[in-house]
Amino acid sequence: MEAPAPHSPAEPGSVQIVVTSPEQMRELGRRLAKLLRAGDLVMLSGELGAGKTTLTRGLGEGLGVRGAVTSPTFVIARVHPSLGDGPPLVHVDAYRLSGGLDEMEDLDLDVSLPDSVVVVEWGEGKVEELTEDRLQVVIHRAVGDTTDEVRQMTVTGLGERWAEADLSVLAA
């Protein structure tokens, strides 16, 4: 992973990262897991194939949870219990959900959030009301007929929980 180029400054409370392979994306997830604790909401945005699930797989490895982390597109949400004393991982794919938080209520994310790390793919406009404190991860990749593995990422901490967090450790 590379640090951002000097001419592309990140917003305050955010860091820009370049990832050049799926292995680096998983490693980034493992490093991000070290910053997370029960009650954290992570929102992942990016095109299809951008690496959202690969990043979440690394998060699961870093958190030490049970079960293979795979895309929950058809089941909408999966809970991965901790194998140790850490929080479980709740992995949600909101791609097929068209409504806002009302449609997400059946998932009981508001009940899961205090005790879990909740990761939501495609959650924009759907889960922001769960908490003001969240980590927003935006992944950009080349689209079209390409084998380009390069991902430009912006990780932004929102709310009091992330105000003092040093997100620059993710770009190390």
Tab-separated table of N, CA and C in Angstrom:
chain	number	residue	atom	x	y	z
A	1	MET	N	0.837	-1.172	0.000
A	1	MET	CA	0.000	0.000	0.000
A	1	MET	C	0.874	1.225	0.000
A	2	GLU	N	0.373	2.232	-0.604
A	2	GLU	CA	1.134	3.454	-0.718
A	2	GLU	C	0.390	4.586	-0.039
A	3	ALA	N	1.154	5.522	0.481
A	3	ALA	CA	0.559	6.737	1.034
A	3	ALA	C	0.083	7.598	-0.128
A	4	PRO	N	-0.816	8.541	0.116
A	4	PRO	CA	-1.297	9.390	-0.963
A	4	PRO	C	-0.176	10.264	-1.507
A	5	ALA	N	-0.326	10.621	-2.764
A	5	ALA	CA	0.629	11.543	-3.371
A	5	ALA	C	0.492	12.898	-2.713
A	6	PRO	N	1.577	13.688	-2.633
A	6	PRO	CA	1.522	14.977	-1.952
A	6	PRO	C	0.465	15.923	-2.514
A	7	HIS	N	0.127	15.787	-3.783
A	7	HIS	CA	-0.828	16.713	-4.385
A	7	HIS	C	-2.282	16.294	-4.183
A	8	SER	N	-2.534	15.206	-3.444
A	8	SER	CA	-3.910	14.772	-3.223
A	8	SER	C	-4.208	14.690	-1.728
A	9	PRO	N	-4.348	15.855	-1.078
A	9	PRO	CA	-4.561	15.843	0.363
A	9	PRO	C	-5.915	15.264	0.736
A	10	ALA	N	-5.943	14.569	1.847
A	10	ALA	CA	-7.193	14.025	2.366
A	10	ALA	C	-7.871	15.081	3.220
A	11	GLU	N	-9.182	14.938	3.390
A	11	GLU	CA	-9.921	15.832	4.271
A	11	GLU	C	-9.467	15.580	5.702
A	12	PRO	N	-9.671	16.562	6.594
A	12	PRO	CA	-9.365	16.291	8.000
A	12	PRO	C	-10.179	15.089	8.471
A	13	GLY	N	-9.554	14.223	9.264
A	13	GLY	CA	-10.239	13.033	9.743
A	13	GLY	C	-10.294	11.916	8.731
A	14	SER	N	-9.514	12.036	7.652
A	14	SER	CA	-9.519	10.980	6.651
A	14	SER	C	-8.111	10.722	6.142
A	15	VAL	N	-7.968	9.580	5.502
A	15	VAL	CA	-6.691	9.197	4.917
A	15	VAL	C	-6.969	8.588	3.547
A	16	GLN	N	-6.068	8.853	2.607
A	16	GLN	CA	-6.172	8.262	1.281
A	16	GLN	C	-5.119	7.175	1.157
A	17	ILE	N	-5.517	6.069	0.553
A	17	ILE	CA	-4.651	4.903	0.454
A	17	ILE	C	-4.759	4.332	-0.956
A	18	VAL	N	-3.632	3.874	-1.489
A	18	VAL	CA	-3.618	3.173	-2.766
A	18	VAL	C	-3.334	1.702	-2.482
A	19	VAL	N	-4.205	0.841	-2.979
A	19	VAL	CA	-4.063	-0.604	-2.822
A	19	VAL	C	-3.895	-1.185	-4.215
A	20	THR	N	-2.905	-2.083	-4.385
A	20	THR	CA	-2.612	-2.596	-5.722
A	20	THR	C	-2.881	-4.089	-5.909
A	21	SER	N	-3.431	-4.760	-4.883
A	21	SER	CA	-3.726	-6.186	-5.028
A	21	SER	C	-4.768	-6.605	-3.991
A	22	PRO	N	-5.449	-7.730	-4.255
A	22	PRO	CA	-6.394	-8.251	-3.257
A	22	PRO	C	-5.698	-8.578	-1.936
A	23	GLU	N	-4.465	-9.042	-1.983
A	23	GLU	CA	-3.726	-9.351	-0.751
A	23	GLU	C	-3.519	-8.083	0.083
A	24	GLN	N	-3.208	-6.973	-0.577
A	24	GLN	CA	-3.051	-5.705	0.149
A	24	GLN	C	-4.380	-5.242	0.731
A	25	MET	N	-5.482	-5.495	0.019
A	25	MET	CA	-6.805	-5.108	0.527
A	25	MET	C	-7.112	-5.892	1.798
A	26	ARG	N	-6.811	-7.190	1.804
A	26	ARG	CA	-7.038	-8.000	3.011
A	26	ARG	C	-6.152	-7.525	4.155
A	27	GLU	N	-4.906	-7.201	3.859
A	27	GLU	CA	-3.989	-6.700	4.893
A	27	GLU	C	-4.509	-5.382	5.469
A	28	LEU	N	-5.046	-4.527	4.611
A	28	LEU	CA	-5.636	-3.278	5.087
A	28	LEU	C	-6.798	-3.579	6.036
A	29	GLY	N	-7.601	-4.574	5.705
A	29	GLY	CA	-8.694	-4.979	6.595
A	29	GLY	C	-8.175	-5.453	7.942
A	30	ARG	N	-7.086	-6.217	7.936
A	30	ARG	CA	-6.504	-6.689	9.197
A	30	ARG	C	-6.006	-5.511	10.039
A	31	ARG	N	-5.380	-4.518	9.384
A	31	ARG	CA	-4.910	-3.340	10.130
A	31	ARG	C	-6.079	-2.512	10.651
A	32	LEU	N	-7.110	-2.369	9.835
A	32	LEU	CA	-8.291	-1.619	10.250
A	32	LEU	C	-8.954	-2.286	11.456
A	33	ALA	N	-8.956	-3.611	11.501
A	33	ALA	CA	-9.566	-4.336	12.617
A	33	ALA	C	-8.947	-3.931	13.948
A	34	LYS	N	-7.669	-3.578	13.947
A	34	LYS	CA	-7.001	-3.183	15.189
A	34	LYS	C	-7.554	-1.871	15.750
A	35	LEU	N	-8.189	-1.072	14.902
A	35	LEU	CA	-8.765	0.202	15.345
A	35	LEU	C	-10.218	0.055	15.805
A	36	LEU	N	-10.840	-1.067	15.479
A	36	LEU	CA	-12.269	-1.226	15.718
A	36	LEU	C	-12.570	-1.848	17.067
A	37	ARG	N	-13.772	-1.530	17.572
A	37	ARG	CA	-14.258	-2.088	18.827
A	37	ARG	C	-15.773	-2.243	18.724
A	38	ALA	N	-16.340	-2.942	19.671
A	38	ALA	CA	-17.793	-3.123	19.697
A	38	ALA	C	-18.475	-1.763	19.627
A	39	GLY	N	-19.520	-1.683	18.826
A	39	GLY	CA	-20.261	-0.436	18.646
A	39	GLY	C	-19.861	0.337	17.407
A	40	ASP	N	-18.827	-0.130	16.695
A	40	ASP	CA	-18.380	0.597	15.507
A	40	ASP	C	-19.177	0.193	14.272
A	41	LEU	N	-19.518	1.190	13.482
A	41	LEU	CA	-20.189	1.004	12.207
A	41	LEU	C	-19.216	1.404	11.108
A	42	VAL	N	-19.012	0.507	10.142
A	42	VAL	CA	-18.143	0.772	8.996
A	42	VAL	C	-19.009	0.677	7.751
A	43	MET	N	-19.048	1.764	6.980
A	43	MET	CA	-19.807	1.786	5.728
A	43	MET	C	-18.829	1.700	4.566
A	44	LEU	N	-19.066	0.727	3.676
A	44	LEU	CA	-18.202	0.514	2.524
A	44	LEU	C	-18.935	0.901	1.246
A	45	SER	N	-18.285	1.739	0.430
A	45	SER	CA	-18.853	2.169	-0.842
A	45	SER	C	-17.858	1.879	-1.948
A	46	GLY	N	-18.368	1.529	-3.098
A	46	GLY	CA	-17.512	1.304	-4.251
A	46	GLY	C	-18.245	0.499	-5.301
A	47	GLU	N	-17.738	0.550	-6.514
A	47	GLU	CA	-18.346	-0.169	-7.616
A	47	GLU	C	-18.339	-1.673	-7.342
A	48	LEU	N	-19.121	-2.409	-8.116
A	48	LEU	CA	-19.061	-3.865	-8.052
A	48	LEU	C	-17.630	-4.288	-8.341
A	49	GLY	N	-17.113	-5.203	-7.549
A	49	GLY	CA	-15.755	-5.688	-7.756
A	49	GLY	C	-14.668	-4.772	-7.227
A	50	ALA	N	-15.038	-3.759	-6.456
A	50	ALA	CA	-14.045	-2.809	-5.949
A	50	ALA	C	-13.185	-3.394	-4.836
A	51	GLY	N	-13.705	-4.393	-4.122
A	51	GLY	CA	-12.930	-5.000	-3.042
A	51	GLY	C	-13.566	-4.875	-1.670
A	52	LYS	N	-14.846	-4.538	-1.610
A	52	LYS	CA	-15.518	-4.355	-0.326
A	52	LYS	C	-15.517	-5.650	0.497
A	53	THR	N	-15.862	-6.754	-0.137
A	53	THR	CA	-15.892	-8.024	0.581
A	53	THR	C	-14.481	-8.493	0.917
A	54	THR	N	-13.533	-8.246	0.045
A	54	THR	CA	-12.142	-8.617	0.327
A	54	THR	C	-11.635	-7.856	1.548
A	55	LEU	N	-11.953	-6.569	1.640
A	55	LEU	CA	-11.585	-5.774	2.807
A	55	LEU	C	-12.249	-6.349	4.060
A	56	THR	N	-13.526	-6.714	3.953
A	56	THR	CA	-14.252	-7.264	5.094
A	56	THR	C	-13.674	-8.619	5.504
A	57	ARG	N	-13.215	-9.403	4.546
A	57	ARG	CA	-12.561	-10.681	4.856
A	57	ARG	C	-11.334	-10.423	5.741
A	58	GLY	N	-10.545	-9.416	5.390
A	58	GLY	CA	-9.400	-9.042	6.222
A	58	GLY	C	-9.823	-8.566	7.602
A	59	LEU	N	-10.920	-7.807	7.663
A	59	LEU	CA	-11.455	-7.369	8.961
A	59	LEU	C	-11.797	-8.573	9.825
A	60	GLY	N	-12.460	-9.550	9.223
A	60	GLY	CA	-12.826	-10.754	9.962
A	60	GLY	C	-11.597	-11.485	10.485
A	61	GLU	N	-10.550	-11.556	9.660
A	61	GLU	CA	-9.306	-12.190	10.098
A	61	GLU	C	-8.691	-11.415	11.253
A	62	GLY	N	-8.682	-10.091	11.130
A	62	GLY	CA	-8.099	-9.251	12.166
A	62	GLY	C	-8.883	-9.283	13.465
A	63	LEU	N	-10.199	-9.421	13.368
A	63	LEU	CA	-11.048	-9.483	14.558
A	63	LEU	C	-11.064	-10.888	15.162
A	64	GLY	N	-10.614	-11.870	14.408
A	64	GLY	CA	-10.609	-13.243	14.911
A	64	GLY	C	-11.999	-13.824	15.047
A	65	VAL	N	-12.779	-13.738	13.967
A	65	VAL	CA	-14.145	-14.256	14.020
A	65	VAL	C	-14.247	-15.609	13.344
A	66	ARG	N	-15.318	-16.305	13.649
A	66	ARG	CA	-15.567	-17.645	13.117
A	66	ARG	C	-16.227	-17.555	11.745
A	67	GLY	N	-15.873	-18.481	10.889
A	67	GLY	CA	-16.523	-18.605	9.590
A	67	GLY	C	-15.838	-17.795	8.519
A	68	ALA	N	-15.961	-18.295	7.309
A	68	ALA	CA	-15.399	-17.588	6.155
A	68	ALA	C	-16.257	-16.365	5.852
A	69	VAL	N	-15.625	-15.238	5.701
A	69	VAL	CA	-16.348	-14.015	5.359
A	69	VAL	C	-16.516	-13.993	3.840
A	70	THR	N	-17.767	-14.125	3.415
A	70	THR	CA	-18.104	-14.089	1.998
A	70	THR	C	-19.198	-13.052	1.796
A	71	SER	N	-19.464	-12.729	0.556
A	71	SER	CA	-20.471	-11.719	0.272
A	71	SER	C	-21.844	-12.183	0.748
A	72	PRO	N	-22.522	-11.368	1.548
A	72	PRO	CA	-23.859	-11.741	2.026
A	72	PRO	C	-24.975	-11.230	1.113
A	73	THR	N	-24.697	-11.068	-0.183
A	73	THR	CA	-25.660	-10.470	-1.099
A	73	THR	C	-27.025	-11.130	-1.032
A	74	PHE	N	-27.073	-12.447	-1.010
A	74	PHE	CA	-28.369	-13.128	-1.088
A	74	PHE	C	-29.002	-13.370	0.274
A	75	VAL	N	-28.214	-13.361	1.332
A	75	VAL	CA	-28.790	-13.510	2.669
A	75	VAL	C	-28.903	-12.161	3.378
A	76	ILE	N	-28.396	-11.127	2.784
A	76	ILE	CA	-28.398	-9.741	3.260
A	76	ILE	C	-27.437	-9.516	4.423
A	77	ALA	N	-27.436	-10.397	5.425
A	77	ALA	CA	-26.550	-10.180	6.576
A	77	ALA	C	-26.060	-11.514	7.123
A	78	ARG	N	-24.816	-11.484	7.593
A	78	ARG	CA	-24.225	-12.650	8.261
A	78	ARG	C	-23.590	-12.180	9.556
A	79	VAL	N	-23.722	-13.004	10.593
A	79	VAL	CA	-23.072	-12.727	11.873
A	79	VAL	C	-21.934	-13.730	12.025
A	80	HIS	N	-20.739	-13.204	12.290
A	80	HIS	CA	-19.560	-14.025	12.531
A	80	HIS	C	-19.157	-13.847	13.991
A	81	PRO	N	-19.449	-14.837	14.849
A	81	PRO	CA	-19.089	-14.719	16.266
A	81	PRO	C	-17.573	-14.690	16.445
A	82	SER	N	-17.150	-14.066	17.504
A	82	SER	CA	-15.724	-13.999	17.828
A	82	SER	C	-15.249	-15.348	18.327
A	83	LEU	N	-14.027	-15.719	17.937
A	83	LEU	CA	-13.408	-16.936	18.451
A	83	LEU	C	-12.692	-16.674	19.773
A	84	GLY	N	-12.590	-15.407	20.150
A	84	GLY	CA	-11.927	-15.037	21.397
A	84	GLY	C	-12.840	-14.171	22.229
A	85	ASP	N	-12.269	-13.101	22.788
A	85	ASP	CA	-13.069	-12.215	23.625
A	85	ASP	C	-13.432	-10.910	22.920
A	86	GLY	N	-13.193	-10.829	21.617
A	86	GLY	CA	-13.519	-9.630	20.851
A	86	GLY	C	-14.976	-9.613	20.418
A	87	PRO	N	-15.371	-8.544	19.751
A	87	PRO	CA	-16.762	-8.427	19.307
A	87	PRO	C	-17.025	-9.287	18.070
A	88	PRO	N	-18.277	-9.717	17.896
A	88	PRO	CA	-18.635	-10.394	16.661
A	88	PRO	C	-18.637	-9.397	15.498
A	89	LEU	N	-18.574	-9.919	14.294
A	89	LEU	CA	-18.650	-9.113	13.079
A	89	LEU	C	-20.007	-9.363	12.434
A	90	VAL	N	-20.766	-8.290	12.203
A	90	VAL	CA	-22.017	-8.369	11.464
A	90	VAL	C	-21.733	-7.767	10.095
A	91	HIS	N	-21.842	-8.588	9.058
A	91	HIS	CA	-21.527	-8.175	7.688
A	91	HIS	C	-22.822	-8.091	6.896
A	92	VAL	N	-23.151	-6.886	6.420
A	92	VAL	CA	-24.413	-6.616	5.740
A	92	VAL	C	-24.128	-6.167	4.317
A	93	ASP	N	-24.907	-6.681	3.372
A	93	ASP	CA	-24.855	-6.213	1.992
A	93	ASP	C	-26.218	-5.621	1.675
A	94	ALA	N	-26.292	-4.308	1.606
A	94	ALA	CA	-27.568	-3.621	1.403
A	94	ALA	C	-27.848	-3.348	-0.072
A	95	TYR	N	-27.099	-3.970	-0.977
A	95	TYR	CA	-27.232	-3.712	-2.415
A	95	TYR	C	-28.656	-3.920	-2.916
A	96	ARG	N	-29.298	-4.996	-2.485
A	96	ARG	CA	-30.637	-5.314	-2.984
A	96	ARG	C	-31.746	-4.602	-2.215
A	97	LEU	N	-31.398	-3.856	-1.190
A	97	LEU	CA	-32.403	-3.150	-0.399
A	97	LEU	C	-32.579	-1.752	-0.959
A	98	SER	N	-33.801	-1.405	-1.301
A	98	SER	CA	-34.035	-0.106	-1.935
A	98	SER	C	-34.426	0.981	-0.941
A	99	GLY	N	-34.938	0.596	0.204
A	99	GLY	CA	-35.406	1.578	1.170
A	99	GLY	C	-34.303	2.049	2.096
A	100	GLY	N	-34.670	2.926	2.975
A	100	GLY	CA	-33.730	3.456	3.955
A	100	GLY	C	-33.694	2.587	5.196
A	101	LEU	N	-33.506	3.226	6.334
A	101	LEU	CA	-33.386	2.515	7.598
A	101	LEU	C	-34.645	1.706	7.911
A	102	ASP	N	-35.812	2.165	7.439
A	102	ASP	CA	-37.050	1.429	7.704
A	102	ASP	C	-36.955	0.001	7.188
A	103	GLU	N	-36.455	-0.178	5.972
A	103	GLU	CA	-36.327	-1.510	5.395
A	103	GLU	C	-35.249	-2.321	6.114
A	104	MET	N	-34.262	-1.645	6.681
A	104	MET	CA	-33.179	-2.325	7.368
A	104	MET	C	-33.574	-2.747	8.789
A	105	GLU	N	-34.691	-2.237	9.302
A	105	GLU	CA	-35.084	-2.536	10.678
A	105	GLU	C	-35.227	-4.023	10.951
A	106	ASP	N	-35.666	-4.778	9.956
A	106	ASP	CA	-35.829	-6.223	10.153
A	106	ASP	C	-34.509	-6.905	10.468
A	107	LEU	N	-33.402	-6.288	10.141
A	107	LEU	CA	-32.092	-6.863	10.427
A	107	LEU	C	-31.660	-6.625	11.869
A	108	ASP	N	-32.380	-5.769	12.591
A	108	ASP	CA	-32.069	-5.452	13.984
A	108	ASP	C	-30.646	-4.934	14.169
A	109	LEU	N	-30.169	-4.143	13.224
A	109	LEU	CA	-28.815	-3.610	13.336
A	109	LEU	C	-28.668	-2.704	14.545
A	110	ASP	N	-29.744	-2.005	14.909
A	110	ASP	CA	-29.665	-1.130	16.075
A	110	ASP	C	-29.460	-1.939	17.349
A	111	VAL	N	-29.926	-3.190	17.368
A	111	VAL	CA	-29.727	-4.071	18.510
A	111	VAL	C	-28.310	-4.648	18.480
A	112	SER	N	-27.824	-5.005	17.290
A	112	SER	CA	-26.497	-5.619	17.134
A	112	SER	C	-25.364	-4.630	17.335
A	113	LEU	N	-25.576	-3.380	16.970
A	113	LEU	CA	-24.484	-2.406	16.921
A	113	LEU	C	-23.731	-2.231	18.242
A	114	PRO	N	-24.370	-2.087	19.389
A	114	PRO	CA	-23.593	-1.833	20.610
A	114	PRO	C	-22.597	-2.941	20.967
A	115	ASP	N	-22.890	-4.173	20.571
A	115	ASP	CA	-22.050	-5.307	20.969
A	115	ASP	C	-21.181	-5.855	19.843
A	116	SER	N	-21.309	-5.304	18.643
A	116	SER	CA	-20.657	-5.869	17.465
A	116	SER	C	-19.929	-4.795	16.684
A	117	VAL	N	-19.084	-5.238	15.762
A	117	VAL	CA	-18.584	-4.383	14.696
A	117	VAL	C	-19.506	-4.667	13.520
A	118	VAL	N	-20.174	-3.637	13.025
A	118	VAL	CA	-21.124	-3.798	11.920
A	118	VAL	C	-20.510	-3.173	10.673
A	119	VAL	N	-20.383	-3.989	9.625
A	119	VAL	CA	-19.858	-3.538	8.340
A	119	VAL	C	-20.989	-3.626	7.333
A	120	VAL	N	-21.290	-2.498	6.670
A	120	VAL	CA	-22.391	-2.456	5.712
A	120	VAL	C	-21.852	-2.056	4.341
A	121	GLU	N	-21.993	-2.963	3.386
A	121	GLU	CA	-21.687	-2.646	2.000
A	121	GLU	C	-22.926	-2.018	1.379
A	122	TRP	N	-22.735	-0.984	0.565
A	122	TRP	CA	-23.834	-0.309	-0.124
A	122	TRP	C	-24.814	0.313	0.873
A	123	GLY	N	-24.327	0.868	1.965
A	123	GLY	CA	-25.210	1.379	3.008
A	123	GLY	C	-25.564	2.851	2.913
A	124	GLU	N	-25.033	3.553	1.914
A	124	GLU	CA	-25.303	4.991	1.818
A	124	GLU	C	-26.802	5.249	1.726
A	125	GLY	N	-27.265	6.193	2.533
A	125	GLY	CA	-28.669	6.556	2.535
A	125	GLY	C	-29.556	5.532	3.227
A	126	LYS	N	-28.939	4.525	3.860
A	126	LYS	CA	-29.726	3.465	4.474
A	126	LYS	C	-29.430	3.265	5.952
A	127	VAL	N	-28.199	3.509	6.383
A	127	VAL	CA	-27.853	3.177	7.770
A	127	VAL	C	-27.235	4.340	8.557
A	128	GLU	N	-27.114	5.499	7.952
A	128	GLU	CA	-26.480	6.623	8.642
A	128	GLU	C	-27.173	6.992	9.934
A	129	GLU	N	-28.473	6.733	10.011
A	129	GLU	CA	-29.235	7.097	11.208
A	129	GLU	C	-28.937	6.187	12.402
A	130	LEU	N	-28.233	5.081	12.174
A	130	LEU	CA	-27.884	4.193	13.285
A	130	LEU	C	-26.987	4.886	14.289
A	131	THR	N	-26.044	5.691	13.793
A	131	THR	CA	-25.111	6.379	14.682
A	131	THR	C	-24.403	7.505	13.933
A	132	GLU	N	-24.084	8.565	14.659
A	132	GLU	CA	-23.298	9.655	14.068
A	132	GLU	C	-21.833	9.262	13.966
A	133	ASP	N	-21.418	8.288	14.769
A	133	ASP	CA	-20.037	7.834	14.797
A	133	ASP	C	-19.888	6.647	13.858
A	134	ARG	N	-19.214	6.864	12.747
A	134	ARG	CA	-19.016	5.779	11.796
A	134	ARG	C	-17.751	6.013	10.983
A	135	LEU	N	-17.292	4.943	10.414
A	135	LEU	CA	-16.134	4.995	9.543
A	135	LEU	C	-16.641	4.769	8.128
A	136	GLN	N	-16.326	5.699	7.255
A	136	GLN	CA	-16.774	5.605	5.872
A	136	GLN	C	-15.572	5.262	4.996
A	137	VAL	N	-15.681	4.180	4.241
A	137	VAL	CA	-14.609	3.732	3.362
A	137	VAL	C	-15.138	3.768	1.935
A	138	VAL	N	-14.520	4.586	1.099
A	138	VAL	CA	-14.908	4.701	-0.304
A	138	VAL	C	-13.775	4.128	-1.143
A	139	ILE	N	-14.114	3.167	-2.000
A	139	ILE	CA	-13.127	2.491	-2.834
A	139	ILE	C	-13.424	2.820	-4.296
A	140	HIS	N	-12.437	3.374	-4.982
A	140	HIS	CA	-12.564	3.676	-6.415
A	140	HIS	C	-11.657	2.736	-7.180
A	141	ARG	N	-12.170	2.219	-8.271
A	141	ARG	CA	-11.359	1.377	-9.146
A	141	ARG	C	-11.669	1.732	-10.586
A	142	ALA	N	-10.756	1.361	-11.477
A	142	ALA	CA	-11.005	1.559	-12.898
A	142	ALA	C	-12.178	0.679	-13.303
A	143	VAL	N	-13.070	1.210	-14.112
A	143	VAL	CA	-14.226	0.440	-14.557
A	143	VAL	C	-14.069	0.102	-16.034
A	144	GLY	N	-14.866	-0.838	-16.489
A	144	GLY	CA	-14.786	-1.262	-17.883
A	144	GLY	C	-13.963	-2.526	-18.013
A	145	ASP	N	-13.544	-2.808	-19.212
A	145	ASP	CA	-12.783	-4.022	-19.512
A	145	ASP	C	-11.327	-3.812	-19.132
A	146	THR	N	-11.010	-4.092	-17.878
A	146	THR	CA	-9.655	-3.867	-17.393
A	146	THR	C	-9.285	-4.921	-16.361
A	147	THR	N	-8.016	-5.213	-16.275
A	147	THR	CA	-7.509	-6.109	-15.238
A	147	THR	C	-6.763	-5.310	-14.181
A	148	ASP	N	-6.933	-4.012	-14.205
A	148	ASP	CA	-6.256	-3.117	-13.270
A	148	ASP	C	-6.706	-3.414	-11.842
A	149	GLU	N	-5.774	-3.749	-10.980
A	149	GLU	CA	-6.070	-4.070	-9.580
A	149	GLU	C	-5.939	-2.856	-8.661
A	150	VAL	N	-5.531	-1.707	-9.177
A	150	VAL	CA	-5.290	-0.532	-8.343
A	150	VAL	C	-6.619	0.023	-7.828
A	151	ARG	N	-6.636	0.274	-6.512
A	151	ARG	CA	-7.805	0.868	-5.862
A	151	ARG	C	-7.358	2.134	-5.154
A	152	GLN	N	-8.091	3.211	-5.364
A	152	GLN	CA	-7.883	4.467	-4.651
A	152	GLN	C	-8.931	4.499	-3.551
A	153	MET	N	-8.478	4.592	-2.304
A	153	MET	CA	-9.405	4.523	-1.189
A	153	MET	C	-9.331	5.779	-0.331
A	154	THR	N	-10.481	6.152	0.184
A	154	THR	CA	-10.549	7.220	1.170
A	154	THR	C	-11.270	6.677	2.387
A	155	VAL	N	-10.615	6.735	3.534
A	155	VAL	CA	-11.193	6.276	4.795
A	155	VAL	C	-11.419	7.517	5.652
A	156	THR	N	-12.668	7.749	6.039
A	156	THR	CA	-13.033	8.947	6.785
A	156	THR	C	-13.741	8.567	8.080
A	157	GLY	N	-13.260	9.099	9.182
A	157	GLY	CA	-13.902	8.905	10.469
A	157	GLY	C	-14.877	10.031	10.732
A	158	LEU	N	-16.107	9.694	11.048
A	158	LEU	CA	-17.147	10.683	11.319
A	158	LEU	C	-17.620	10.551	12.756
A	159	GLY	N	-17.826	11.672	13.401
A	159	GLY	CA	-18.341	11.675	14.765
A	159	GLY	C	-17.244	11.692	15.808
A	160	GLU	N	-17.687	11.830	17.047
A	160	GLU	CA	-16.778	11.954	18.183
A	160	GLU	C	-15.874	10.733	18.344
A	161	ARG	N	-16.402	9.544	18.075
A	161	ARG	CA	-15.614	8.308	18.223
A	161	ARG	C	-14.323	8.357	17.400
A	162	TRP	N	-14.381	8.959	16.226
A	162	TRP	CA	-13.237	8.956	15.316
A	162	TRP	C	-12.482	10.275	15.304
A	163	ALA	N	-12.898	11.247	16.118
A	163	ALA	CA	-12.279	12.576	16.096
A	163	ALA	C	-10.785	12.540	16.397
A	164	GLU	N	-10.374	11.702	17.314
A	164	GLU	CA	-8.961	11.653	17.706
A	164	GLU	C	-8.222	10.428	17.156
A	165	ALA	N	-8.913	9.619	16.362
A	165	ALA	CA	-8.293	8.391	15.843
A	165	ALA	C	-7.231	8.747	14.811
A	166	ASP	N	-6.122	8.018	14.863
A	166	ASP	CA	-5.037	8.209	13.896
A	166	ASP	C	-5.210	7.228	12.750
A	167	LEU	N	-5.950	7.648	11.745
A	167	LEU	CA	-6.213	6.780	10.597
A	167	LEU	C	-4.987	6.630	9.702
A	168	SER	N	-3.967	7.457	9.910
A	168	SER	CA	-2.766	7.361	9.073
A	168	SER	C	-2.061	6.015	9.243
A	169	VAL	N	-2.321	5.298	10.349
A	169	VAL	CA	-1.700	3.985	10.538
A	169	VAL	C	-2.182	2.991	9.472
A	170	LEU	N	-3.303	3.286	8.822
A	170	LEU	CA	-3.820	2.412	7.773
A	170	LEU	C	-2.978	2.489	6.513
A	171	ALA	N	-2.312	3.605	6.293
A	171	ALA	CA	-1.518	3.805	5.074
A	171	ALA	C	-0.082	3.328	5.257
A	172	ALA	N	0.250	2.815	6.431
A	172	ALA	CA	1.621	2.406	6.710
A	172	ALA	C	2.049	1.208	5.883
